[in-house]
Amino acid sequence: MNGQNDRTEGLSLKSHLDKAVKVLSQAEVPDASIDAWYLLSYVTGYSRAGYLLHENDEMSERQAEQFHKLVDQRADRIPLQYLTGEQEFMGLSFTVNDSVLIPRQDTESLVEYALPYTKGKKVLDVCTGSGCIAISIAMLGEPEQVDALDLSEAALQTAKGNAEHLGASVNFFRSDLLEQVKDKYDVIVSNPPYIPPTVIQGLMPEVKEHEPLMALDGGDDGLVFYRRLAQEAKKYLLPEGMLFMEIGCEQGKQVKALFEEAGFGKVQVLPDLTGKDRVVWVCG
Ligand code: GLN
């Protein structure tokens, strides 16, 4: 991947951008031109319009060095969001790093389904990662209280940082699933790890080599965390409490069955924006 960028002094922004697109295309990065543009914008601070006004300007040596370092990292298939350090979710900007899953649009469906039920309520987010679900609910759902847990200390630090910079009030604590939970909640939300290891092997390098395995790996059949939640969640739900969980699009039937077998009365599988099964909604 390296070695293609050694002669870059004196080149225009446009030439640097063209070079970057070439490097990323050769590395088979999906959306090479878009990612090259985002990295250029990140380094120079230019919007698209600003860039068009200055595309023939020379890039400073310092910026060129930073830019091509990032391009090489992207060519090594490090996700764009880990390089720029941010991802938007529910219209809010989250800081991300390789200790947390990059928030996905699919997960916005989970938040959208839960939001109508959080006003004045006590909410718990299980496996909070970057904190994207808990923080969105704290900021958009007018809850009385939001608690959020994760097993990973590094994830909790990232989530705390996000809550702080967005001004959200969330209490974070470390717990292996529900083990350390003391309270009872009206709404429990979770996007637990749900991908079977055999499937992880076939995912894009960005995901399988760079996102935290512990946030992806749902055990042999991908259902380990749903099984545990089905057994343990009841103790932590207030009367009329409910549970919203993200699922893999082929897991609807099995997850629904797990919760029905555990004695939950009303279990529904709900779609995401593309019509795929994405959320299981359980009422206690
Ligand atoms: N809740 C976080 C998210 O949706 C992390 C999920 C996870 O670690 N599996 O991004």
GROMACS .gro file of C-alpha atoms and ligand atoms in nm:
model
  294
    1MET     CA    1   0.000   0.000   0.000
    2ASN     CA    2   0.283   0.239   0.075
    3GLY     CA    3   0.537   0.394  -0.151
    4GLN     CA    4   0.293   0.556  -0.392
    5ASN     CA    5   0.293   0.888  -0.220
    6ASP     CA    6   0.658   0.976  -0.197
    7ARG     CA    7   0.653   1.264  -0.447
    8THR     CA    8   0.382   1.491  -0.329
    9GLU     CA    9   0.555   1.828  -0.267
   10GLY     CA   10   0.411   2.120  -0.452
   11LEU     CA   11   0.099   1.940  -0.573
   12SER     CA   12  -0.245   2.095  -0.576
   13LEU     CA   13  -0.528   1.978  -0.353
   14LYS     CA   14  -0.689   1.828  -0.662
   15SER     CA   15  -0.379   1.625  -0.750
   16HIS     CA   16  -0.359   1.496  -0.395
   17LEU     CA   17  -0.724   1.399  -0.406
   18ASP     CA   18  -0.681   1.219  -0.740
   19LYS     CA   19  -0.382   1.032  -0.605
   20ALA     CA   20  -0.580   0.926  -0.298
   21VAL     CA   21  -0.872   0.799  -0.507
   22LYS     CA   22  -0.627   0.587  -0.706
   23VAL     CA   23  -0.466   0.442  -0.393
   24LEU     CA   24  -0.803   0.358  -0.238
   25SER     CA   25  -0.943   0.210  -0.560
   26GLN     CA   26  -0.637  -0.011  -0.597
   27ALA     CA   27  -0.692  -0.131  -0.240
   28GLU     CA   28  -1.053  -0.211  -0.339
   29VAL     CA   29  -1.196   0.020  -0.079
   30PRO     CA   30  -1.569   0.051  -0.147
   31ASP     CA   31  -1.662   0.413  -0.228
   32ALA     CA   32  -1.299   0.511  -0.285
   33SER     CA   33  -1.377   0.862  -0.412
   34ILE     CA   34  -1.618   0.942  -0.132
   35ASP     CA   35  -1.374   0.826   0.134
   36ALA     CA   36  -1.083   1.013  -0.029
   37TRP     CA   37  -1.297   1.326  -0.027
   38TYR     CA   38  -1.395   1.283   0.340
   39LEU     CA   39  -1.031   1.244   0.440
   40LEU     CA   40  -0.931   1.551   0.239
   41SER     CA   41  -1.211   1.751   0.395
   42TYR     CA   42  -1.110   1.623   0.740
   43VAL     CA   43  -0.748   1.730   0.693
   44THR     CA   44  -0.808   2.066   0.523
   45GLY     CA   45  -1.132   2.160   0.695
   46TYR     CA   46  -1.282   2.249   0.355
   47SER     CA   47  -1.647   2.200   0.269
   48ARG     CA   48  -1.718   2.092  -0.089
   49ALA     CA   49  -1.769   2.455  -0.194
   50GLY     CA   50  -1.451   2.568  -0.018
   51TYR     CA   51  -1.257   2.293  -0.190
   52LEU     CA   52  -1.384   2.391  -0.535
   53LEU     CA   53  -1.259   2.745  -0.477
   54HIS     CA   54  -0.917   2.619  -0.368
   55GLU     CA   55  -0.863   2.295  -0.559
   56ASN     CA   56  -0.567   2.437  -0.750
   57ASP     CA   57  -0.394   2.569  -0.437
   58GLU     CA   58  -0.086   2.388  -0.320
   59MET     CA   59  -0.133   2.160  -0.021
   60SER     CA   60   0.103   2.234   0.266
   61GLU     CA   61   0.363   1.970   0.337
   62ARG     CA   62   0.224   1.908   0.683
   63GLN     CA   63  -0.129   1.853   0.553
   64ALA     CA   64  -0.009   1.637   0.265
   65GLU     CA   65   0.179   1.416   0.507
   66GLN     CA   66  -0.122   1.379   0.736
   67PHE     CA   67  -0.357   1.321   0.441
   68HIS     CA   68  -0.154   1.045   0.280
   69LYS     CA   69  -0.095   0.875   0.612
   70LEU     CA   70  -0.472   0.857   0.657
   71VAL     CA   71  -0.523   0.742   0.298
   72ASP     CA   72  -0.273   0.460   0.353
   73GLN     CA   73  -0.453   0.360   0.672
   74ARG     CA   74  -0.783   0.359   0.485
   75ALA     CA   75  -0.617   0.148   0.214
   76ASP     CA   76  -0.534  -0.096   0.494
   77ARG     CA   77  -0.911  -0.106   0.543
   78ILE     CA   78  -0.928   0.080   0.873
   79PRO     CA   79  -1.285   0.218   0.877
   80LEU     CA   80  -1.316   0.582   0.776
   81GLN     CA   81  -1.492   0.663   1.103
   82TYR     CA   82  -1.199   0.540   1.313
   83LEU     CA   83  -0.973   0.774   1.113
   84THR     CA   84  -1.190   1.082   1.140
   85GLY     CA   85  -1.301   0.975   1.489
   86GLU     CA   86  -1.669   1.040   1.442
   87GLN     CA   87  -2.002   0.903   1.326
   88GLU     CA   88  -2.339   1.067   1.318
   89PHE     CA   89  -2.630   0.883   1.480
   90MET     CA   90  -2.982   1.019   1.535
   91GLY     CA   91  -2.852   1.357   1.418
   92LEU     CA   92  -2.589   1.366   1.693
   93SER     CA   93  -2.215   1.344   1.646
   94PHE     CA   94  -2.047   1.056   1.831
   95THR     CA   95  -1.678   1.010   1.888
   96VAL     CA   96  -1.568   0.659   1.797
   97ASN     CA   97  -1.250   0.456   1.821
   98ASP     CA   98  -1.163   0.090   1.784
   99SER     CA   99  -1.295   0.004   2.129
  100VAL     CA  100  -1.654   0.061   2.013
  101LEU     CA  101  -1.874  -0.050   1.728
  102ILE     CA  102  -1.939   0.227   1.476
  103PRO     CA  103  -2.306   0.326   1.523
  104ARG     CA  104  -2.519   0.192   1.236
  105GLN     CA  105  -2.825   0.335   1.070
  106ASP     CA  106  -3.006   0.006   1.146
  107THR     CA  107  -2.974   0.087   1.513
  108GLU     CA  108  -3.159   0.415   1.466
  109SER     CA  109  -3.470   0.199   1.409
  110LEU     CA  110  -3.429   0.055   1.759
  111VAL     CA  111  -3.410   0.405   1.906
  112GLU     CA  112  -3.710   0.524   1.701
  113TYR     CA  113  -3.922   0.234   1.826
  114ALA     CA  114  -3.826   0.296   2.188
  115LEU     CA  115  -3.856   0.677   2.196
  116PRO     CA  116  -4.238   0.697   2.225
  117TYR     CA  117  -4.213   0.494   2.549
  118THR     CA  118  -3.933   0.672   2.732
  119LYS     CA  119  -4.088   1.001   2.846
  120GLY     CA  120  -4.065   1.029   3.225
  121LYS     CA  121  -3.938   0.669   3.243
  122LYS     CA  122  -3.638   0.482   3.374
  123VAL     CA  123  -3.433   0.340   3.089
  124LEU     CA  124  -3.142   0.094   3.082
  125ASP     CA  125  -2.913   0.039   2.779
  126VAL     CA  126  -2.739  -0.298   2.786
  127CYS     CA  127  -2.412  -0.326   2.587
  128THR     CA  128  -2.390   0.048   2.531
  129GLY     CA  129  -2.067   0.058   2.325
  130SER     CA  130  -2.020   0.419   2.210
  131GLY     CA  131  -2.330   0.509   2.414
  132CYS     CA  132  -2.520   0.599   2.097
  133ILE     CA  133  -2.850   0.442   2.205
  134ALA     CA  134  -2.848   0.560   2.567
  135ILE     CA  135  -2.736   0.911   2.479
  136SER     CA  136  -2.990   0.951   2.195
  137ILE     CA  137  -3.267   0.846   2.431
  138ALA     CA  138  -3.139   1.077   2.705
  139MET     CA  139  -3.136   1.370   2.462
  140LEU     CA  140  -3.446   1.302   2.256
  141GLY     CA  141  -3.676   1.091   2.474
  142GLU     CA  142  -3.731   1.306   2.786
  143PRO     CA  143  -3.664   1.012   3.019
  144GLU     CA  144  -3.649   1.045   3.396
  145GLN     CA  145  -3.326   0.847   3.415
  146VAL     CA  146  -3.097   0.664   3.175
  147ASP     CA  147  -2.845   0.404   3.292
  148ALA     CA  148  -2.612   0.225   3.055
  149LEU     CA  149  -2.371  -0.064   3.094
  150ASP     CA  150  -2.098  -0.240   2.905
  151LEU     CA  151  -1.844  -0.508   2.987
  152SER     CA  152  -1.564  -0.312   2.819
  153GLU     CA  153  -1.399  -0.041   3.029
  154ALA     CA  154  -1.259   0.122   2.713
  155ALA     CA  155  -1.608   0.137   2.561
  156LEU     CA  156  -1.744   0.293   2.882
  157GLN     CA  157  -1.474   0.563   2.871
  158THR     CA  158  -1.570   0.643   2.511
  159ALA     CA  159  -1.940   0.648   2.596
  160LYS     CA  160  -1.879   0.877   2.896
  161GLY     CA  161  -1.682   1.113   2.672
  162ASN     CA  162  -1.971   1.119   2.426
  163ALA     CA  163  -2.229   1.192   2.696
  164GLU     CA  164  -2.010   1.472   2.826
  165HIS     CA  165  -1.951   1.646   2.496
  166LEU     CA  166  -2.316   1.612   2.390
  167GLY     CA  167  -2.440   1.723   2.732
  168ALA     CA  168  -2.645   1.407   2.798
  169SER     CA  169  -2.720   1.280   3.144
  170VAL     CA  170  -2.648   0.905   3.152
  171ASN     CA  171  -2.512   0.691   3.437
  172PHE     CA  172  -2.260   0.443   3.302
  173PHE     CA  173  -2.141   0.134   3.483
  174ARG     CA  174  -1.948  -0.183   3.408
  175SER     CA  175  -2.140  -0.506   3.400
  176ASP     CA  176  -2.138  -0.840   3.220
  177LEU     CA  177  -2.487  -0.816   3.076
  178LEU     CA  178  -2.729  -0.774   3.371
  179GLU     CA  179  -2.500  -0.911   3.644
  180GLN     CA  180  -2.433  -0.580   3.822
  181VAL     CA  181  -2.776  -0.423   3.766
  182LYS     CA  182  -2.941  -0.317   4.094
  183ASP     CA  183  -3.242  -0.117   3.976
  184LYS     CA  184  -3.564  -0.195   3.788
  185TYR     CA  185  -3.657  -0.019   3.464
  186ASP     CA  186  -3.958   0.074   3.252
  187VAL     CA  187  -3.763   0.029   2.932
  188ILE     CA  188  -3.458  -0.185   2.864
  189VAL     CA  189  -3.289  -0.138   2.526
  190SER     CA  190  -3.004  -0.337   2.382
  191ASN     CA  191  -2.803  -0.391   2.069
  192PRO     CA  192  -2.609  -0.694   2.190
  193PRO     CA  193  -2.343  -0.878   1.988
  194TYR     CA  194  -2.538  -1.110   1.757
  195ILE     CA  195  -2.320  -1.235   1.475
  196PRO     CA  196  -2.209  -1.601   1.469
  197PRO     CA  197  -1.827  -1.636   1.438
  198THR     CA  198  -1.860  -1.824   1.107
  199VAL     CA  199  -2.044  -1.525   0.960
  200ILE     CA  200  -1.792  -1.275   1.105
  201GLN     CA  201  -1.519  -1.445   0.899
  202GLY     CA  202  -1.700  -1.348   0.580
  203LEU     CA  203  -1.759  -0.982   0.669
  204MET     CA  204  -1.572  -0.686   0.518
  205PRO     CA  205  -1.214  -0.637   0.648
  206GLU     CA  206  -1.326  -0.305   0.799
  207VAL     CA  207  -1.556  -0.496   1.033
  208LYS     CA  208  -1.383  -0.826   1.097
  209GLU     CA  209  -1.032  -0.687   1.133
  210HIS     CA  210  -1.096  -0.352   1.297
  211GLU     CA  211  -1.422  -0.335   1.489
  212PRO     CA  212  -1.417  -0.492   1.837
  213LEU     CA  213  -1.488  -0.863   1.811
  214MET     CA  214  -1.654  -0.864   2.150
  215ALA     CA  215  -1.919  -0.623   2.018
  216LEU     CA  216  -1.995  -0.852   1.723
  217ASP     CA  217  -1.962  -1.210   1.845
  218GLY     CA  218  -2.294  -1.353   1.954
  219GLY     CA  219  -2.164  -1.704   2.024
  220ASP     CA  220  -2.197  -2.013   1.802
  221ASP     CA  221  -2.554  -1.949   1.686
  222GLY     CA  222  -2.543  -1.572   1.743
  223LEU     CA  223  -2.818  -1.596   2.005
  224VAL     CA  224  -2.622  -1.628   2.331
  225PHE     CA  225  -2.707  -1.278   2.456
  226TYR     CA  226  -3.078  -1.303   2.370
  227ARG     CA  227  -3.093  -1.633   2.557
  228ARG     CA  228  -2.938  -1.471   2.863
  229LEU     CA  229  -3.164  -1.166   2.838
  230ALA     CA  230  -3.472  -1.386   2.805
  231GLN     CA  231  -3.376  -1.564   3.128
  232GLU     CA  232  -3.262  -1.260   3.328
  233ALA     CA  233  -3.450  -0.950   3.210
  234LYS     CA  234  -3.775  -1.005   3.396
  235LYS     CA  235  -3.616  -0.934   3.735
  236TYR     CA  236  -3.510  -0.590   3.614
  237LEU     CA  237  -3.835  -0.477   3.454
  238LEU     CA  238  -4.093  -0.268   3.639
  239PRO     CA  239  -4.459  -0.369   3.598
  240GLU     CA  240  -4.563  -0.294   3.235
  241GLY     CA  241  -4.192  -0.269   3.153
  242MET     CA  242  -4.067  -0.345   2.806
  243LEU     CA  243  -3.757  -0.455   2.625
  244PHE     CA  244  -3.638  -0.344   2.279
  245MET     CA  245  -3.354  -0.537   2.120
  246GLU     CA  246  -3.180  -0.509   1.788
  247ILE     CA  247  -3.147  -0.841   1.604
  248GLY     CA  248  -2.985  -0.976   1.290
  249CYS     CA  249  -3.240  -0.973   1.005
  250GLU     CA  250  -3.267  -1.353   1.006
  251GLN     CA  251  -3.304  -1.396   1.381
  252GLY     CA  252  -3.660  -1.267   1.431
  253LYS     CA  253  -3.834  -1.600   1.463
  254GLN     CA  254  -3.576  -1.754   1.696
  255VAL     CA  255  -3.547  -1.453   1.925
  256LYS     CA  256  -3.927  -1.422   1.945
  257ALA     CA  257  -3.948  -1.790   2.041
  258LEU     CA  258  -3.681  -1.750   2.311
  259PHE     CA  259  -3.879  -1.476   2.484
  260GLU     CA  260  -4.212  -1.653   2.447
  261GLU     CA  261  -4.063  -1.968   2.599
  262ALA     CA  262  -3.930  -1.755   2.887
  263GLY     CA  263  -4.288  -1.653   2.963
  264PHE     CA  264  -4.316  -1.304   2.813
  265GLY     CA  265  -4.672  -1.237   2.702
  266LYS     CA  266  -4.632  -1.007   2.408
  267VAL     CA  267  -4.339  -1.037   2.169
  268GLN     CA  268  -4.325  -0.863   1.832
  269VAL     CA  269  -4.069  -0.855   1.553
  270LEU     CA  270  -4.041  -0.512   1.390
  271PRO     CA  271  -3.876  -0.403   1.063
  272ASP     CA  272  -3.604  -0.146   0.990
  273LEU     CA  273  -3.635   0.118   0.716
  274THR     CA  274  -3.545  -0.134   0.446
  275GLY     CA  275  -3.823  -0.369   0.559
  276LYS     CA  276  -3.592  -0.629   0.715
  277ASP     CA  277  -3.661  -0.772   1.060
  278ARG     CA  278  -3.444  -0.562   1.293
  279VAL     CA  279  -3.600  -0.516   1.636
  280VAL     CA  280  -3.772  -0.745   1.885
  281TRP     CA  281  -4.016  -0.571   2.118
  282VAL     CA  282  -4.105  -0.759   2.434
  283CYS     CA  283  -4.362  -0.654   2.692
  284GLY     CA  284  -4.333  -0.797   3.042
  285GLN     N1  285  -2.507  -0.034   2.155
  285GLN     C1  286  -2.394  -0.006   2.074
  285GLN     C2  287  -2.435   0.027   1.933
  285GLN     O1  288  -2.545   0.005   1.896
  285GLN     C3  289  -2.294  -0.122   2.077
  285GLN     C4  290  -2.351  -0.250   2.030
  285GLN     C5  291  -2.256  -0.364   2.057
  285GLN     O2  292  -2.149  -0.346   2.118
  285GLN     N2  293  -2.295  -0.479   2.014
  285GLN     O3  294  -2.358   0.076   1.855
   0.00000   0.00000   0.00000
